[in-house]
Coordinates of N, CA and C in Angstrom, one line a residue:
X1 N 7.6 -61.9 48.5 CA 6.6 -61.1 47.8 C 5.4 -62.0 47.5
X2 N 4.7 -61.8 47.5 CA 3.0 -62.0 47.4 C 3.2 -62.4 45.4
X3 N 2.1 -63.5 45.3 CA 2.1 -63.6 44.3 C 0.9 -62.7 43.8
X4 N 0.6 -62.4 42.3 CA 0.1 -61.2 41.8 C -0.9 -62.6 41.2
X5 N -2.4 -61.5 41.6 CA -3.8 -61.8 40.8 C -3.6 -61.3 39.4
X6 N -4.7 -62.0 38.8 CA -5.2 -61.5 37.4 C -5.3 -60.3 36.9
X7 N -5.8 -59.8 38.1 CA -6.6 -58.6 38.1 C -5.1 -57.1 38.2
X8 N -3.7 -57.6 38.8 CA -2.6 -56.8 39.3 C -1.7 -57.3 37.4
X9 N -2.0 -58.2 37.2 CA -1.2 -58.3 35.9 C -1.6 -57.8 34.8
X10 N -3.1 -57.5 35.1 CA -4.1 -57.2 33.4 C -3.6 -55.4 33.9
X11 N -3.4 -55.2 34.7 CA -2.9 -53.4 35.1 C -1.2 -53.5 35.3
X12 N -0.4 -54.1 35.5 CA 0.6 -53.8 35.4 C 1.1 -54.1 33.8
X13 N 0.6 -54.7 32.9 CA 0.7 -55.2 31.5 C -0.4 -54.2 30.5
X14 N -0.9 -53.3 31.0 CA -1.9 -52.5 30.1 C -3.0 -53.8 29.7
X15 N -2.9 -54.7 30.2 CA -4.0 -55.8 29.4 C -5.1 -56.0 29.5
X16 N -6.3 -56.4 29.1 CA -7.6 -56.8 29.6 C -7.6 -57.9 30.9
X17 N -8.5 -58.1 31.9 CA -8.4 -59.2 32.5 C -8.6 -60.3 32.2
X18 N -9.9 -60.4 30.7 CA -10.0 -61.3 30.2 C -8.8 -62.3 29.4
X19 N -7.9 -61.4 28.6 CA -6.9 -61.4 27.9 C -5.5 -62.2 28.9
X20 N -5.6 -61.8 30.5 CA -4.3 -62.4 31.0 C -5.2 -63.9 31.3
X21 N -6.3 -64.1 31.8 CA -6.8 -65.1 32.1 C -7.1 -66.4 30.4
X22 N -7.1 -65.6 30.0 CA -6.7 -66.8 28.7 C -5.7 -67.1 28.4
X23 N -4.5 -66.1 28.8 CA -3.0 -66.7 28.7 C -3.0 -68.0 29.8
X24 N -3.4 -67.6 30.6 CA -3.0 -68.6 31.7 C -4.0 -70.1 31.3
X25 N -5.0 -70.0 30.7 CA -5.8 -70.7 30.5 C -5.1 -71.4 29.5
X26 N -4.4 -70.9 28.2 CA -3.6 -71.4 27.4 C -2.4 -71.7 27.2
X27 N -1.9 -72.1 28.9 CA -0.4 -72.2 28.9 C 0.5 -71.3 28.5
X28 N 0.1 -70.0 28.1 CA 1.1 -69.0 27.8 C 1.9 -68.6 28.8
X29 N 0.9 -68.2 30.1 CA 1.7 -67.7 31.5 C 1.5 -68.7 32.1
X30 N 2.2 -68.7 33.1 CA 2.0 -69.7 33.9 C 1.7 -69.4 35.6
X31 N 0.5 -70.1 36.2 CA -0.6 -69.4 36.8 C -0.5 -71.0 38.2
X32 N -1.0 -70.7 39.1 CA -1.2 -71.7 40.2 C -2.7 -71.4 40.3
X33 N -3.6 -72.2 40.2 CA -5.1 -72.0 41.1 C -5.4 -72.3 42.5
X34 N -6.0 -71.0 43.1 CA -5.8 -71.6 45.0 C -7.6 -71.0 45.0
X35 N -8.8 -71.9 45.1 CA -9.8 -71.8 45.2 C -10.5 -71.7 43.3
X36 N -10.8 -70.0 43.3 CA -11.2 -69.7 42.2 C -10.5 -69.0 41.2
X37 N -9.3 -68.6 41.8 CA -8.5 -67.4 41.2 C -7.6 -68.3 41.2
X38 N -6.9 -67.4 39.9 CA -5.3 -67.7 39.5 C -4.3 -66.4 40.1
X39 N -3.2 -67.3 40.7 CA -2.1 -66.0 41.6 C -1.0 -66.6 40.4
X40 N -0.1 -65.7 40.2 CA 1.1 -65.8 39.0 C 2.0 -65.3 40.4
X41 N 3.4 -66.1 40.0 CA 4.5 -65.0 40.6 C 5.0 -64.3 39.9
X42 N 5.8 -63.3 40.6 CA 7.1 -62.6 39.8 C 7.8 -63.3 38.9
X43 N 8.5 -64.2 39.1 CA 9.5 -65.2 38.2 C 8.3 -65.4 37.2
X44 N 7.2 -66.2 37.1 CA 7.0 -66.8 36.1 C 6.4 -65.1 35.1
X45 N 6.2 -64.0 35.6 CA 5.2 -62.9 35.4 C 6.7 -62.8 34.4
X46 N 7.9 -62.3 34.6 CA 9.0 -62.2 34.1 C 9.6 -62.7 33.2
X47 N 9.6 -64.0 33.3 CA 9.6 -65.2 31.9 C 8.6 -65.0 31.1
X48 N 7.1 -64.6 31.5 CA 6.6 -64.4 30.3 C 6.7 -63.1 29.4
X49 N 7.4 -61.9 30.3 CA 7.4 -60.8 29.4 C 8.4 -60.5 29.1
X50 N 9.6 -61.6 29.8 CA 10.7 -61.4 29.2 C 11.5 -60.1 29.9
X51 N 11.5 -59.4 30.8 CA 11.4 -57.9 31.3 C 11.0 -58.2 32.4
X52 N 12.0 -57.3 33.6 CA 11.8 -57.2 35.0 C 10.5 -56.7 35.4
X53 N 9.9 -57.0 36.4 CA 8.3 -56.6 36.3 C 8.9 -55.5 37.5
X54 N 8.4 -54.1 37.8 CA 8.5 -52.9 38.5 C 7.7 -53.4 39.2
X55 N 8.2 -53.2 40.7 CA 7.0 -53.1 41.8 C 6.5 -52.5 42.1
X56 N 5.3 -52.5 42.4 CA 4.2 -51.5 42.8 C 4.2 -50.7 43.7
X57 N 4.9 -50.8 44.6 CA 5.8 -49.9 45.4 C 7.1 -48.7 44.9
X58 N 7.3 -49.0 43.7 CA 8.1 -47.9 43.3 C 7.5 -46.5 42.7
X59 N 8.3 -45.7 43.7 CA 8.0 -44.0 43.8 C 8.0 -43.4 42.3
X60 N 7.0 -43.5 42.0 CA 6.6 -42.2 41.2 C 7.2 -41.0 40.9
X61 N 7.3 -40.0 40.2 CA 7.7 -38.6 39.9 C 6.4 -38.1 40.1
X62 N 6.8 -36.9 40.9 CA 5.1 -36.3 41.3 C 5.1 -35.1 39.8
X63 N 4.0 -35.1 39.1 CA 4.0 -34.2 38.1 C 2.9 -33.4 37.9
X64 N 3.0 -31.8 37.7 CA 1.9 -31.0 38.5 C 1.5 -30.5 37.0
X65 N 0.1 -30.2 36.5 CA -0.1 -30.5 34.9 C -1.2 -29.1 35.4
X66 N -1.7 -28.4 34.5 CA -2.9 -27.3 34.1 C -3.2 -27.4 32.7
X67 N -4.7 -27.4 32.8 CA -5.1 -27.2 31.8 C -6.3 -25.8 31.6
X68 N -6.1 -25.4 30.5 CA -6.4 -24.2 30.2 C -7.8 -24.0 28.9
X69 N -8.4 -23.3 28.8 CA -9.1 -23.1 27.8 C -9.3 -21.4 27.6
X70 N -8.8 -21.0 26.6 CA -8.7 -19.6 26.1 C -9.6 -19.6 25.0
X71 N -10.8 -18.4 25.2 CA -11.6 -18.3 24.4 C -11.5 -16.6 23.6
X72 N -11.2 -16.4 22.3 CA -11.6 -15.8 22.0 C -12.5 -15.2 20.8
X73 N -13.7 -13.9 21.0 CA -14.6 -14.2 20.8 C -14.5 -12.6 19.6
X74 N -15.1 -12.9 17.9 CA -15.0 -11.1 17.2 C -13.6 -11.8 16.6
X75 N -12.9 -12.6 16.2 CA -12.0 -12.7 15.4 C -12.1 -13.6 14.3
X76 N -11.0 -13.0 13.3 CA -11.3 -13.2 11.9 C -10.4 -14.7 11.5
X77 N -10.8 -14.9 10.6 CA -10.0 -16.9 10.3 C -8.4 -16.5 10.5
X78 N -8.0 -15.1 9.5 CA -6.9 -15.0 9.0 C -5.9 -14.5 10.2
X79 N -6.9 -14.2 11.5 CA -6.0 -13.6 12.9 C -5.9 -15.0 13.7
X80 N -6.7 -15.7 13.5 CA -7.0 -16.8 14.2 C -5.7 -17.9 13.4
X81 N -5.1 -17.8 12.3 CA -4.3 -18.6 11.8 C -3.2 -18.4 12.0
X82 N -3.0 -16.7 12.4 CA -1.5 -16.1 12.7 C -1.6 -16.5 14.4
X83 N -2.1 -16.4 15.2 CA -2.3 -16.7 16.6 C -2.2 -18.2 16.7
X84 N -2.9 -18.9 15.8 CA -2.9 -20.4 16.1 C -1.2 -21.0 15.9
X85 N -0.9 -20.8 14.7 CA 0.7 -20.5 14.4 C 1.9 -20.6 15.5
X86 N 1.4 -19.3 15.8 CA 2.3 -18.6 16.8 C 2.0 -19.7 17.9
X87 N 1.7 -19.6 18.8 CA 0.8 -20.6 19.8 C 1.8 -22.0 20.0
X88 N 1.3 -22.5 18.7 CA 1.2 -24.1 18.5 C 2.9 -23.9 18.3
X89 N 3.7 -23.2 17.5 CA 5.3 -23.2 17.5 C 5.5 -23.0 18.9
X90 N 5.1 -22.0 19.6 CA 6.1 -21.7 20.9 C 5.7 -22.8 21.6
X91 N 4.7 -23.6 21.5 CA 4.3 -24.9 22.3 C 5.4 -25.6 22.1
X92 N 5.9 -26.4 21.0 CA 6.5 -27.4 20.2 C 8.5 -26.8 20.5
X93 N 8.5 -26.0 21.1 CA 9.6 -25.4 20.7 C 10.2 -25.5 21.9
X94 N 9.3 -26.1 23.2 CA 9.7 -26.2 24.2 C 10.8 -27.4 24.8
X95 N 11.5 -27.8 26.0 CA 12.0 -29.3 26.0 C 11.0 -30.5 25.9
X96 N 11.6 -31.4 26.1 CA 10.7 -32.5 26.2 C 10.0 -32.9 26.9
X97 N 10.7 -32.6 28.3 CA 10.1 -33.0 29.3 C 8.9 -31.3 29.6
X98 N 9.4 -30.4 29.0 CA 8.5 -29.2 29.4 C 7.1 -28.8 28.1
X99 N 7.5 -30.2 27.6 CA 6.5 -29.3 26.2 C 5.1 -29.3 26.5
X100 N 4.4 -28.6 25.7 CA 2.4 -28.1 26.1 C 1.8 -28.6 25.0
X101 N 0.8 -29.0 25.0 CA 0.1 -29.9 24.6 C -1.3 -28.5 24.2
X102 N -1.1 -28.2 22.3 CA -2.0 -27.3 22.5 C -2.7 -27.6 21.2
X103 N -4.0 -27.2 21.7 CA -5.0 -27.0 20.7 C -5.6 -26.3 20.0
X104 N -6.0 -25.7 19.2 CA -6.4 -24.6 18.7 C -7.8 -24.9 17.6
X105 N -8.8 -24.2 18.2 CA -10.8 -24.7 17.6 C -10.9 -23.2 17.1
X106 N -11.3 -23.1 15.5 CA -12.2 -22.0 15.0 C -13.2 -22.4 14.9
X107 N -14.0 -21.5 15.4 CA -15.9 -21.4 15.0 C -15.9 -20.3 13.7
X108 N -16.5 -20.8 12.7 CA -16.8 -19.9 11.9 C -18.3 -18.8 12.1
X109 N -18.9 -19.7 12.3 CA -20.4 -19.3 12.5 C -20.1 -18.4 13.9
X110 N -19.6 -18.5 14.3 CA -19.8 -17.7 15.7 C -18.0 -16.3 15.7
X111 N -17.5 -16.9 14.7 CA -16.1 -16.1 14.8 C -15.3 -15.9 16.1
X112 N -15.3 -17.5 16.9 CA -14.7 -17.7 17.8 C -13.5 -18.6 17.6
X113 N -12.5 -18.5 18.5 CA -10.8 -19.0 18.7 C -11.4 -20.1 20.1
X114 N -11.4 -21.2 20.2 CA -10.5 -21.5 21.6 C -8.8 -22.1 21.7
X115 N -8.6 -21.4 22.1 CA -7.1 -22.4 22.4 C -6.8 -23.1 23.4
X116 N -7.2 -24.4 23.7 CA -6.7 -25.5 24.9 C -4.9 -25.3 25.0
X117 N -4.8 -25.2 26.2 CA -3.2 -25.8 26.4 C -3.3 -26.8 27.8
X118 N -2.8 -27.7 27.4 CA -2.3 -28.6 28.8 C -1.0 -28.9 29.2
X119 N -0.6 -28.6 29.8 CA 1.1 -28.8 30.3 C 1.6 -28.2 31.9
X120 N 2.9 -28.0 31.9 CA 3.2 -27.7 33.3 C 2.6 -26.2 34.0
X121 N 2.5 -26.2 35.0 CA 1.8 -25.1 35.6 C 2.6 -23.2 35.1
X122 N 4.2 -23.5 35.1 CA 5.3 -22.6 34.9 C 4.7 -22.1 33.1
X123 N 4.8 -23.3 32.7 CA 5.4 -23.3 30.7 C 4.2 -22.8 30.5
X124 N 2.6 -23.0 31.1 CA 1.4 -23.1 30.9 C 1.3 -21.5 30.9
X125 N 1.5 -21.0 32.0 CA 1.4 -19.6 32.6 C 1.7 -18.5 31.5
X126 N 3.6 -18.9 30.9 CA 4.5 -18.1 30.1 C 3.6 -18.1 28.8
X127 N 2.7 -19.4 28.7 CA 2.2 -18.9 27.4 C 0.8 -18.5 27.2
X128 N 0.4 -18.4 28.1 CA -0.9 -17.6 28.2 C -0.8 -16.2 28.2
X129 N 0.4 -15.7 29.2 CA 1.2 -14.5 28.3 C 0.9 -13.8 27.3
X130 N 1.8 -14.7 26.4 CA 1.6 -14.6 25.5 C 0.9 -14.6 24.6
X131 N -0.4 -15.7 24.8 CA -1.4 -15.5 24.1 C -2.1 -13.8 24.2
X132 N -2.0 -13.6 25.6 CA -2.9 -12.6 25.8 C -2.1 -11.1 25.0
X133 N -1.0 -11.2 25.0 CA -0.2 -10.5 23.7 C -0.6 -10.2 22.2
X134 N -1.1 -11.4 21.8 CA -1.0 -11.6 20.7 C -2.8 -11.2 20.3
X135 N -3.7 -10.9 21.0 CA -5.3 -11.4 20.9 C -5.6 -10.0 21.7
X136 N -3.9 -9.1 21.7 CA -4.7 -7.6 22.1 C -4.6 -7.0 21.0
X137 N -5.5 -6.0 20.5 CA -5.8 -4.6 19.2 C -5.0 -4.2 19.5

């Protein structure tokens, strides 16, 4: 295997590039120089985090996400509180791996609702449903 740049360690470690290059500069990691650049290996990448480093070759979970923006527009704080409620529980009430990620914005000045949801295409669907339920007279 190829040894790993600055630049593959500051992204496999969430770190700045400046940040791995001072490790290496400070004896923290331990780095070879070939020209201008520092290459790290595996082993030493490992000793320093203590933790098997994942190759960058390993397959992914493909994950299919929607996001949504529901506006509604003529409603009162006190409908907007029972909707937001409702909403944000059936969000939260979901599994883990299926939960929606929701938001809920009152305008007073305009007596508008939006409700963001972001989550899976299926869970996303079922609750817009429902919203549309809940936001009929």
């Amino acid at each position: 295997m190829q040894p790993y740049s600055v630049e593959q360690v500051a992204n496999l470690l969430g770190l700045h590039v400046k940040t791995v290059r001072n490790y290496v500069r400070d004896g923290k990691l331990k780095a070879v120089r070939i020209g201008k650049q520092y290459r790290i290996t595996r082993e030493d990448l490992e000793a320093f985090t203590g933790q098997p480093v994942v190759p960058e070759t390993v397959r992914r979970h493909r994950a299919v996400e929607v996001s949504s923006v529901v506006q509604v527009d003529a409603i009162s704080r006190e409908q907007t509180d029972r909707i937001s409620n409702a909403v944000i529980a059936l969000a939260n009430s979901g599994s883990a791996e299926g939960k929606l990620r929701v938001e809920a914005i009152y305008d007073e000045v305009r007596a508008s609702l939006k409700i963001i949801v972001i989550g899976g295409v299926a869970d996303t669907a079922a609750l817009l449903t429902i919203v549309d339920a809940l936001t009929k007279e």
